[in-house]
Coordinates of C-alpha atoms and ligand atoms in Angstrom, one line a residue:
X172 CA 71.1 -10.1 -40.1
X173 CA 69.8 -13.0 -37.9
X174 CA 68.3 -12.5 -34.4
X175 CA 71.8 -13.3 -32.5
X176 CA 73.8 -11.3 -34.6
X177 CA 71.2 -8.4 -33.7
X178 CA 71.3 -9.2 -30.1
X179 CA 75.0 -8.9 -29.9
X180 CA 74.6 -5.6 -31.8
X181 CA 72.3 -4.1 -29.6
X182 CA 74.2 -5.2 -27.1
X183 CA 76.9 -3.6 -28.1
X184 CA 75.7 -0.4 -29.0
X185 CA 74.1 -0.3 -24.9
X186 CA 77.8 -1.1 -24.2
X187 CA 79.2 2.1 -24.8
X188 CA 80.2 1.6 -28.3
X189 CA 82.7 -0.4 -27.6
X190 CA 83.4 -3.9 -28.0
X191 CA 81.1 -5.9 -24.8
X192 CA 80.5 -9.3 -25.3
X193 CA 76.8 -10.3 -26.1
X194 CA 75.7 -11.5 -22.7
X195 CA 72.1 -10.9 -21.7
X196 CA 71.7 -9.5 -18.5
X197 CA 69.5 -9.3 -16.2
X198 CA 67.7 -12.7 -17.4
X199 CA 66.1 -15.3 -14.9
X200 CA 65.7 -18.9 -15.1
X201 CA 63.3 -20.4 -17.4
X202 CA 59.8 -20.7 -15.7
X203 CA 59.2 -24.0 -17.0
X204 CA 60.7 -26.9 -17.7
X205 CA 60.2 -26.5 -21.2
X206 CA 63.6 -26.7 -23.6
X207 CA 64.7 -23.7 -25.3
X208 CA 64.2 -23.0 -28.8
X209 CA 67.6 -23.0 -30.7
X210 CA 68.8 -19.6 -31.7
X211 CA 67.8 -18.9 -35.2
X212 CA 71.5 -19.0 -35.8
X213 CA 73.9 -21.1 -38.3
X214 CA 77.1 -20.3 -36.2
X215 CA 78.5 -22.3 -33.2
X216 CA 76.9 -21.3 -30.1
X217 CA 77.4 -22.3 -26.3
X218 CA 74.0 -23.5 -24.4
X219 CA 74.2 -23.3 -20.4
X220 CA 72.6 -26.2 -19.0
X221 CA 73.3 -26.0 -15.2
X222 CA 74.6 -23.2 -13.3
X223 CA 74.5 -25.1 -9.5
X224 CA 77.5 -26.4 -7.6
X225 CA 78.0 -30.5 -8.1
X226 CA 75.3 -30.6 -5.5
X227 CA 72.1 -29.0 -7.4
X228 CA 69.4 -27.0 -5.6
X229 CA 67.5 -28.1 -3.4
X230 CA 70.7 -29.7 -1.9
X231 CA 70.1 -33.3 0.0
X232 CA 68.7 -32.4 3.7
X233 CA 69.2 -28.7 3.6
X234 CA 66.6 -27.0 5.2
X235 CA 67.5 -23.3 4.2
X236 CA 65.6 -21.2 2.6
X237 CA 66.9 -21.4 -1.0
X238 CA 66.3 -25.3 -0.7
X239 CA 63.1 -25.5 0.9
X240 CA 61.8 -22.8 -1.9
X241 CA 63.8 -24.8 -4.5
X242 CA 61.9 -28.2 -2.8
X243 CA 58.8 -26.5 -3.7
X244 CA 58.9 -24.7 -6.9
X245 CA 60.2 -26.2 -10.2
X246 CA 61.2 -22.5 -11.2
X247 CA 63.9 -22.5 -8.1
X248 CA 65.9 -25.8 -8.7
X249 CA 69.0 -25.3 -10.3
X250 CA 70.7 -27.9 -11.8
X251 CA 74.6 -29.0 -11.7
X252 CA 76.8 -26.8 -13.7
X253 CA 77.6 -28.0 -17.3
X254 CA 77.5 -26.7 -20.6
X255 CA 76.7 -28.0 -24.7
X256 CA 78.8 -26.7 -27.3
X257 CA 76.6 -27.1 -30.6
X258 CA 77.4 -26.1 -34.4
X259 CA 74.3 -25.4 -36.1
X260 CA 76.5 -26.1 -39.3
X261 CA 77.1 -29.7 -39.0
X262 CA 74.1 -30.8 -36.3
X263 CA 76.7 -32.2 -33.8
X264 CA 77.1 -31.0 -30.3
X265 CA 79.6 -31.6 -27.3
X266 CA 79.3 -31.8 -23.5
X267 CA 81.2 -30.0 -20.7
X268 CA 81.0 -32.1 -18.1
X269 CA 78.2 -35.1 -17.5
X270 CA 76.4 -34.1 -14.2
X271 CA 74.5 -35.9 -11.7
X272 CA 71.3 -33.9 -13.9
X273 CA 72.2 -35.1 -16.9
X274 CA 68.8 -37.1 -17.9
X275 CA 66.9 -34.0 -17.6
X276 CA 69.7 -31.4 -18.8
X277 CA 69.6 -33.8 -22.4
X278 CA 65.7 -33.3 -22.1
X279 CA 66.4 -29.7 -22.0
X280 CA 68.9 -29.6 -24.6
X281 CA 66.4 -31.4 -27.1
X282 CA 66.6 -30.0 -30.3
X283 CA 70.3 -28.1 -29.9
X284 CA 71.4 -27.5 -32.3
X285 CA 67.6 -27.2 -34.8
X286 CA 69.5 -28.9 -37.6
X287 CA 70.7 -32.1 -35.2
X288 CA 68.8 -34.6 -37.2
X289 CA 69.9 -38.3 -36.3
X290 CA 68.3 -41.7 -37.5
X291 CA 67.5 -44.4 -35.5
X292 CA 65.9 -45.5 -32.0
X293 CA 69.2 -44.4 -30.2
X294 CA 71.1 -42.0 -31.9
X295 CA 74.5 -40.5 -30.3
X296 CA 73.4 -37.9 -27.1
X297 CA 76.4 -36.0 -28.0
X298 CA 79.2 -36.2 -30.2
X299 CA 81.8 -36.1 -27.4
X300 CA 82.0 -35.0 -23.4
X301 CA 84.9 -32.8 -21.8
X302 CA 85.3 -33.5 -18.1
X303 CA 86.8 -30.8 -15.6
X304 CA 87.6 -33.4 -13.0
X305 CA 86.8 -36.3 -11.2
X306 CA 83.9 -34.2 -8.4
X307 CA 80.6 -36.0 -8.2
X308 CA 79.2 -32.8 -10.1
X309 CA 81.5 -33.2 -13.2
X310 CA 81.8 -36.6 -14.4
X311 CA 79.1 -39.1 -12.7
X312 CA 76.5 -38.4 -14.8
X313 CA 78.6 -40.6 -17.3
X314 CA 77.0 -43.1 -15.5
X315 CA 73.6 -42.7 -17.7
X316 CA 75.7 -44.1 -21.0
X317 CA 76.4 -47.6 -19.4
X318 CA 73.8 -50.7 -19.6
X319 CA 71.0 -49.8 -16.7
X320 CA 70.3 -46.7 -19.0
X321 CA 71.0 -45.4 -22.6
X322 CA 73.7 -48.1 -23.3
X323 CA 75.5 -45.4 -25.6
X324 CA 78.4 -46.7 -28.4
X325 CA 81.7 -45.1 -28.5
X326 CA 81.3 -41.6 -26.9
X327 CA 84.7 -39.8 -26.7
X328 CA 85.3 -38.6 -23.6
X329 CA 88.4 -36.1 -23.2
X330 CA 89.8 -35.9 -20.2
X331 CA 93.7 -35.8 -18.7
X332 CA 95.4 -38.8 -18.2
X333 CA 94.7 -39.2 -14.6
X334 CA 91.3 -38.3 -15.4
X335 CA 91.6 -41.5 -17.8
X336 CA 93.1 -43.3 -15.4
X337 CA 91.3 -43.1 -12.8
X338 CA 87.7 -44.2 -15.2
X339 CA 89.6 -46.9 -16.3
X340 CA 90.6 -48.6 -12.7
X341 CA 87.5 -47.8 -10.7
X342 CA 84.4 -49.3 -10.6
X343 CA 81.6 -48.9 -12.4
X344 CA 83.2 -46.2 -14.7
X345 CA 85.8 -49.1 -15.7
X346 CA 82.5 -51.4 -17.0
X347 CA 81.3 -48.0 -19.1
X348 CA 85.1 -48.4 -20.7
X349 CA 85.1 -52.2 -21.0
X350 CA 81.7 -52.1 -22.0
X351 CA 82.5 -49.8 -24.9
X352 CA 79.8 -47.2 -24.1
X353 CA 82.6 -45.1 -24.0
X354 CA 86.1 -44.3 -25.3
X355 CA 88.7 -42.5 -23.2
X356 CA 90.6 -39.7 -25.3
X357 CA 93.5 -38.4 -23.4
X358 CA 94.4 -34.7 -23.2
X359 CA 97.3 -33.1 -21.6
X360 CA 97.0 -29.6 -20.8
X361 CA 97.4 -27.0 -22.9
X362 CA 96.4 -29.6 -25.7
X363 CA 93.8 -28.2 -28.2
X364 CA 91.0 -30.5 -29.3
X365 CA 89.9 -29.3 -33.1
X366 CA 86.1 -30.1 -33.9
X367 CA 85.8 -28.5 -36.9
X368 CA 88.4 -26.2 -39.3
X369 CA 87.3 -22.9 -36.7
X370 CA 86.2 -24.6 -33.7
X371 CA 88.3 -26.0 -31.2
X372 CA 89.1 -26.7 -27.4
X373 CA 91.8 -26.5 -25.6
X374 CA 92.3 -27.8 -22.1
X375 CA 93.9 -25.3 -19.1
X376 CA 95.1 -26.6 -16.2
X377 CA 93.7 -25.2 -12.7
X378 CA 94.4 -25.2 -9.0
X379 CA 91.6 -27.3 -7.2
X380 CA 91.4 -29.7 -5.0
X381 CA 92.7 -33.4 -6.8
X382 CA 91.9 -36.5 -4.9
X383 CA 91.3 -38.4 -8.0
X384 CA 92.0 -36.5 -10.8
X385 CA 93.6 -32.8 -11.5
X386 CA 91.4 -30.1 -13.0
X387 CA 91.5 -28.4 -16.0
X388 CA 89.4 -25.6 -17.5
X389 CA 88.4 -25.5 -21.6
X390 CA 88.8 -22.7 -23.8
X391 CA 86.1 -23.2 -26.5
X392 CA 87.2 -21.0 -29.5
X393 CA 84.8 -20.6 -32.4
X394 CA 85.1 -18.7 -35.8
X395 CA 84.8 -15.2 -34.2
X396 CA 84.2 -15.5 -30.2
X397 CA 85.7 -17.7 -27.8
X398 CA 84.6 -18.7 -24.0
X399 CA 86.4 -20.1 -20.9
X400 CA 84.2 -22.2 -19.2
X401 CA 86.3 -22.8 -15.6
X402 CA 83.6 -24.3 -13.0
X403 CA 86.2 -24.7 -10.3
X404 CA 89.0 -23.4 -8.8
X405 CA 91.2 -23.2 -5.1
X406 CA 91.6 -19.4 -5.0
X407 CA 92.9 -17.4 -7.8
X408 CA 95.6 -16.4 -5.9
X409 CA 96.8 -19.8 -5.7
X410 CA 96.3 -20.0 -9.6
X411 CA 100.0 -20.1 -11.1
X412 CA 97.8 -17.9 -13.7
X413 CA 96.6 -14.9 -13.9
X414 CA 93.3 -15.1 -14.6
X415 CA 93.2 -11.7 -16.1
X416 CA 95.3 -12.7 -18.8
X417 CA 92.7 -15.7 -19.9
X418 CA 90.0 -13.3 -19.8
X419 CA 91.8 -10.7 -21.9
X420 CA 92.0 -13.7 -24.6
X421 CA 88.5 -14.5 -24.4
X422 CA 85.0 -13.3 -25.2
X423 CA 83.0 -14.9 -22.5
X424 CA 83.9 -16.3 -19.1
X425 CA 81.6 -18.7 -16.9
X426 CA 83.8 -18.5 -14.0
X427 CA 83.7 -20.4 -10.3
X428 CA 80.9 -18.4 -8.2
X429 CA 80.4 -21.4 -5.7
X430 CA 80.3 -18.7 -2.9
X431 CA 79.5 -15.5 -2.4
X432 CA 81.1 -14.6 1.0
X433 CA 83.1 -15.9 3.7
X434 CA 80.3 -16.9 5.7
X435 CA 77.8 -18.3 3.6
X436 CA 77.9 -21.6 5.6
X437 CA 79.0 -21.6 9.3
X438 CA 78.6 -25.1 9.3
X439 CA 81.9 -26.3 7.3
X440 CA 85.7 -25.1 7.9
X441 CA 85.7 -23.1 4.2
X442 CA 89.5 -23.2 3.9
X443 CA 89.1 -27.4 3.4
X444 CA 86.5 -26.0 0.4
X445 CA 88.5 -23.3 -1.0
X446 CA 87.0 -21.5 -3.7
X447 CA 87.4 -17.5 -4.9
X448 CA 84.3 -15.6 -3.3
X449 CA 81.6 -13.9 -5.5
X450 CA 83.0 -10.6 -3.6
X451 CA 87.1 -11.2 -3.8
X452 CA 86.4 -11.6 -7.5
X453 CA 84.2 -8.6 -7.9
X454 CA 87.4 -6.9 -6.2
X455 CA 89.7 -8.3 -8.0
X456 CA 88.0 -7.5 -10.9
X457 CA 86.9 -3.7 -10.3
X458 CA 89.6 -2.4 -11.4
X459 CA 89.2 -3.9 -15.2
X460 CA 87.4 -1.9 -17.6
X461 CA 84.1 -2.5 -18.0
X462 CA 84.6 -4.2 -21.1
X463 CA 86.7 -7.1 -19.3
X464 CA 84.4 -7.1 -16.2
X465 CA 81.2 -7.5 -19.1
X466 CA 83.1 -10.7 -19.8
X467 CA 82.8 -12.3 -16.5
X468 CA 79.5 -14.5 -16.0
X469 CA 79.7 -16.4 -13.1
X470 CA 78.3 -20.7 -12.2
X471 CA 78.7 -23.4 -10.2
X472 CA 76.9 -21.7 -6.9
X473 CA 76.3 -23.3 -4.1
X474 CA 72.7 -23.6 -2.3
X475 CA 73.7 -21.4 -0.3
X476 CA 74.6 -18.7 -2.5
X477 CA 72.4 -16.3 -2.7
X478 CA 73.2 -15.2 -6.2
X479 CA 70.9 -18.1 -7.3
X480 CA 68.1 -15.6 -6.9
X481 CA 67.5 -13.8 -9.9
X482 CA 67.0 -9.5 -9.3
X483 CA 67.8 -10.5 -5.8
X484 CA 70.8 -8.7 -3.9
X485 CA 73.5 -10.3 -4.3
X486 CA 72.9 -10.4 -7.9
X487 CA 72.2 -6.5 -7.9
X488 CA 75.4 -6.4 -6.7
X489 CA 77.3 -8.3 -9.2
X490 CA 75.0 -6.4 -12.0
X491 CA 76.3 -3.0 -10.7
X492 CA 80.3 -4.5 -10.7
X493 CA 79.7 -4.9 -14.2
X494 CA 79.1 -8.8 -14.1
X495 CA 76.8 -11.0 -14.1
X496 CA 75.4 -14.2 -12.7
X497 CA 74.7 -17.5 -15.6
X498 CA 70.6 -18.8 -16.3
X499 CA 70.1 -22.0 -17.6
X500 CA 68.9 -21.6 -21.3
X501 CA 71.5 -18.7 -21.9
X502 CA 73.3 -18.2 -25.1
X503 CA 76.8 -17.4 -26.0
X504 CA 77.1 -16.9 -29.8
X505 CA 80.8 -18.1 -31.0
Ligands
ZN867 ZN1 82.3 -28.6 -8.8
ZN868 ZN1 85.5 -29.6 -7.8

């Protein structure tokens, strides 16, 4: 029995016997900058790479607390949300949207999966990158393939077609396409993507605000878990659906935690920046067994969340709901 496999047993038999998904809890972010060691595993696994809104902590300017402490010590700075898919089988790994940390979260990443061997000065970074939507969080660190940096060949990039679209006419994401760095791959939601005979993903669409592209959310199945990664979203009342169905059908689910409350920043009109609070989720969730609520691991916070702060309150809070709040370096065996 290898070490994840014995993980998600332990973790099950602290679940109540029944059948909680293996999410570690209670874990804090890395200390160091220092990449994680794969998992000693040879199934497809899920590696968290960023857990911040598209803005990263420190944010520009702020001066609150979380982003002076953040300004000040490496251990505090959390970067943009995104995560790698990797398949210790094959050595090839894919990308969840390319954030404005990518450069580092690819440093980071740095030997995912252990048995990605790859000749040559400038081997592929990944084998493909799925975009959410067209936020400066999700999609501009794309611009690290193109000519001022790695100058990458032919990465597939899945995204809808107005996600395609709007890469293709807008400057200078229409020079990475002309260029040939990368290679646009249409997907229209619910369209599954196979990467292998049991590994797959399959685009959702989601409510959020779409100025230049819509938003979608990926289910990543694997050959016995799967995981709904779904960074952003209006409201889930506004959701056309229910998100309690996708979680029944899912293992794992990084859902949108941009906030945690109503008032978390007095400065901006929060209805223009609609997202479902830490809390309303934890309500709308309480009444889910403890099984489902195990399931829900929440991202994409904003500085001014205070669910950044490992063993603080707000995370107390969310432990004692039964959820729990995403590190980078954590691993979700598939
Ligand atoms: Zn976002
Ligand atoms: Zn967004």
């Amino acid at each position: 029995m290898n070490m994840l496999r014995l993980v998600f047993v332990v973790s099950l038999l602290v679940g109540c016997g029944t059948k909680a998904p293996a999410v570690t809890r209670g874990a804090v972010e890395p200390r160091t900058s220092a990449p994680p060691k794969a998992p000693p595993s040879t199934s497809p696994y899920v590696l968290v790479l960023g857990t911040a809104q598209d803005a990263g902590l420190p944010q520009i300017g702020c001066t609150g607390q979380h982003c002076v402490r953040a300004a000040r010590d490496p251990a505090q700075r959390r970067f943009s949300s995104a995560i790698l898919l990797c398949d210790p089988r094959t050595g090839m790994r894919w990308l969840f949207d390319a954030t404005p940390d990518l450069r580092e979260q690819l440093h980071f990443a740095n030997g995912h999966p252990s048995s990605r061997q790859l000749p040559g000065s400038r081997p592929p970074l990944v084998e493909g990158i799925f975009l959410t939507h067209a936020h400066i969080g999700h999609y501009t660190g794309l611009m690290f393939l193109g000519r001022e940096s790695y100058g990458a060949k032919q990465v597939p990039v899945f995204g809808t077609e107005r996600m395609r679209d709007f890469l293709t006419n807008n400057g200078p994401w229409s020079q990475l396409v002309s260029l040939g760095n990368i290679e646009l791959r249409p997907i229209a939601p619910p369209d599954t993507v196979k990467l292998a005979a049991d590994l797959s993903v399959q685009a959702i669409p989601v409510v959020h605000r779409d100025e230049f592209s819509d938003t979608v959310a990926f289910i990543v199945r694997g050959p016995e878990r799967a995981l709904l990664y779904l960074p952003d979203i209006d409201k889930w009342s506004r959701w056309d659906t229910r998100i309690e169905e996708v979680l029944a059908k899912v293992d794992f689910a990084l859902l949108d935690g941009t906030f945690f409350d109503g008032d978390e920043v007095p400065a901006r009109a929060m209805s223009e920046i609609p997202h479902p609070f830490i809390r309303e989720s934890l309500d709308r969730f309480g009444p889910l067994s403890l099984d489902e609520r195990r399931k829900v691991v929440f991202t994409h916070m904003n500085h001014s969340n205070p669910a950044h702060e490992s063993g603080g309150e707000a995370a107390v809070e969310i432990e004692k709901a039964g959820m729990s709040v995403a590190y980078r370096g954590q691993v979700f065996p598939l």
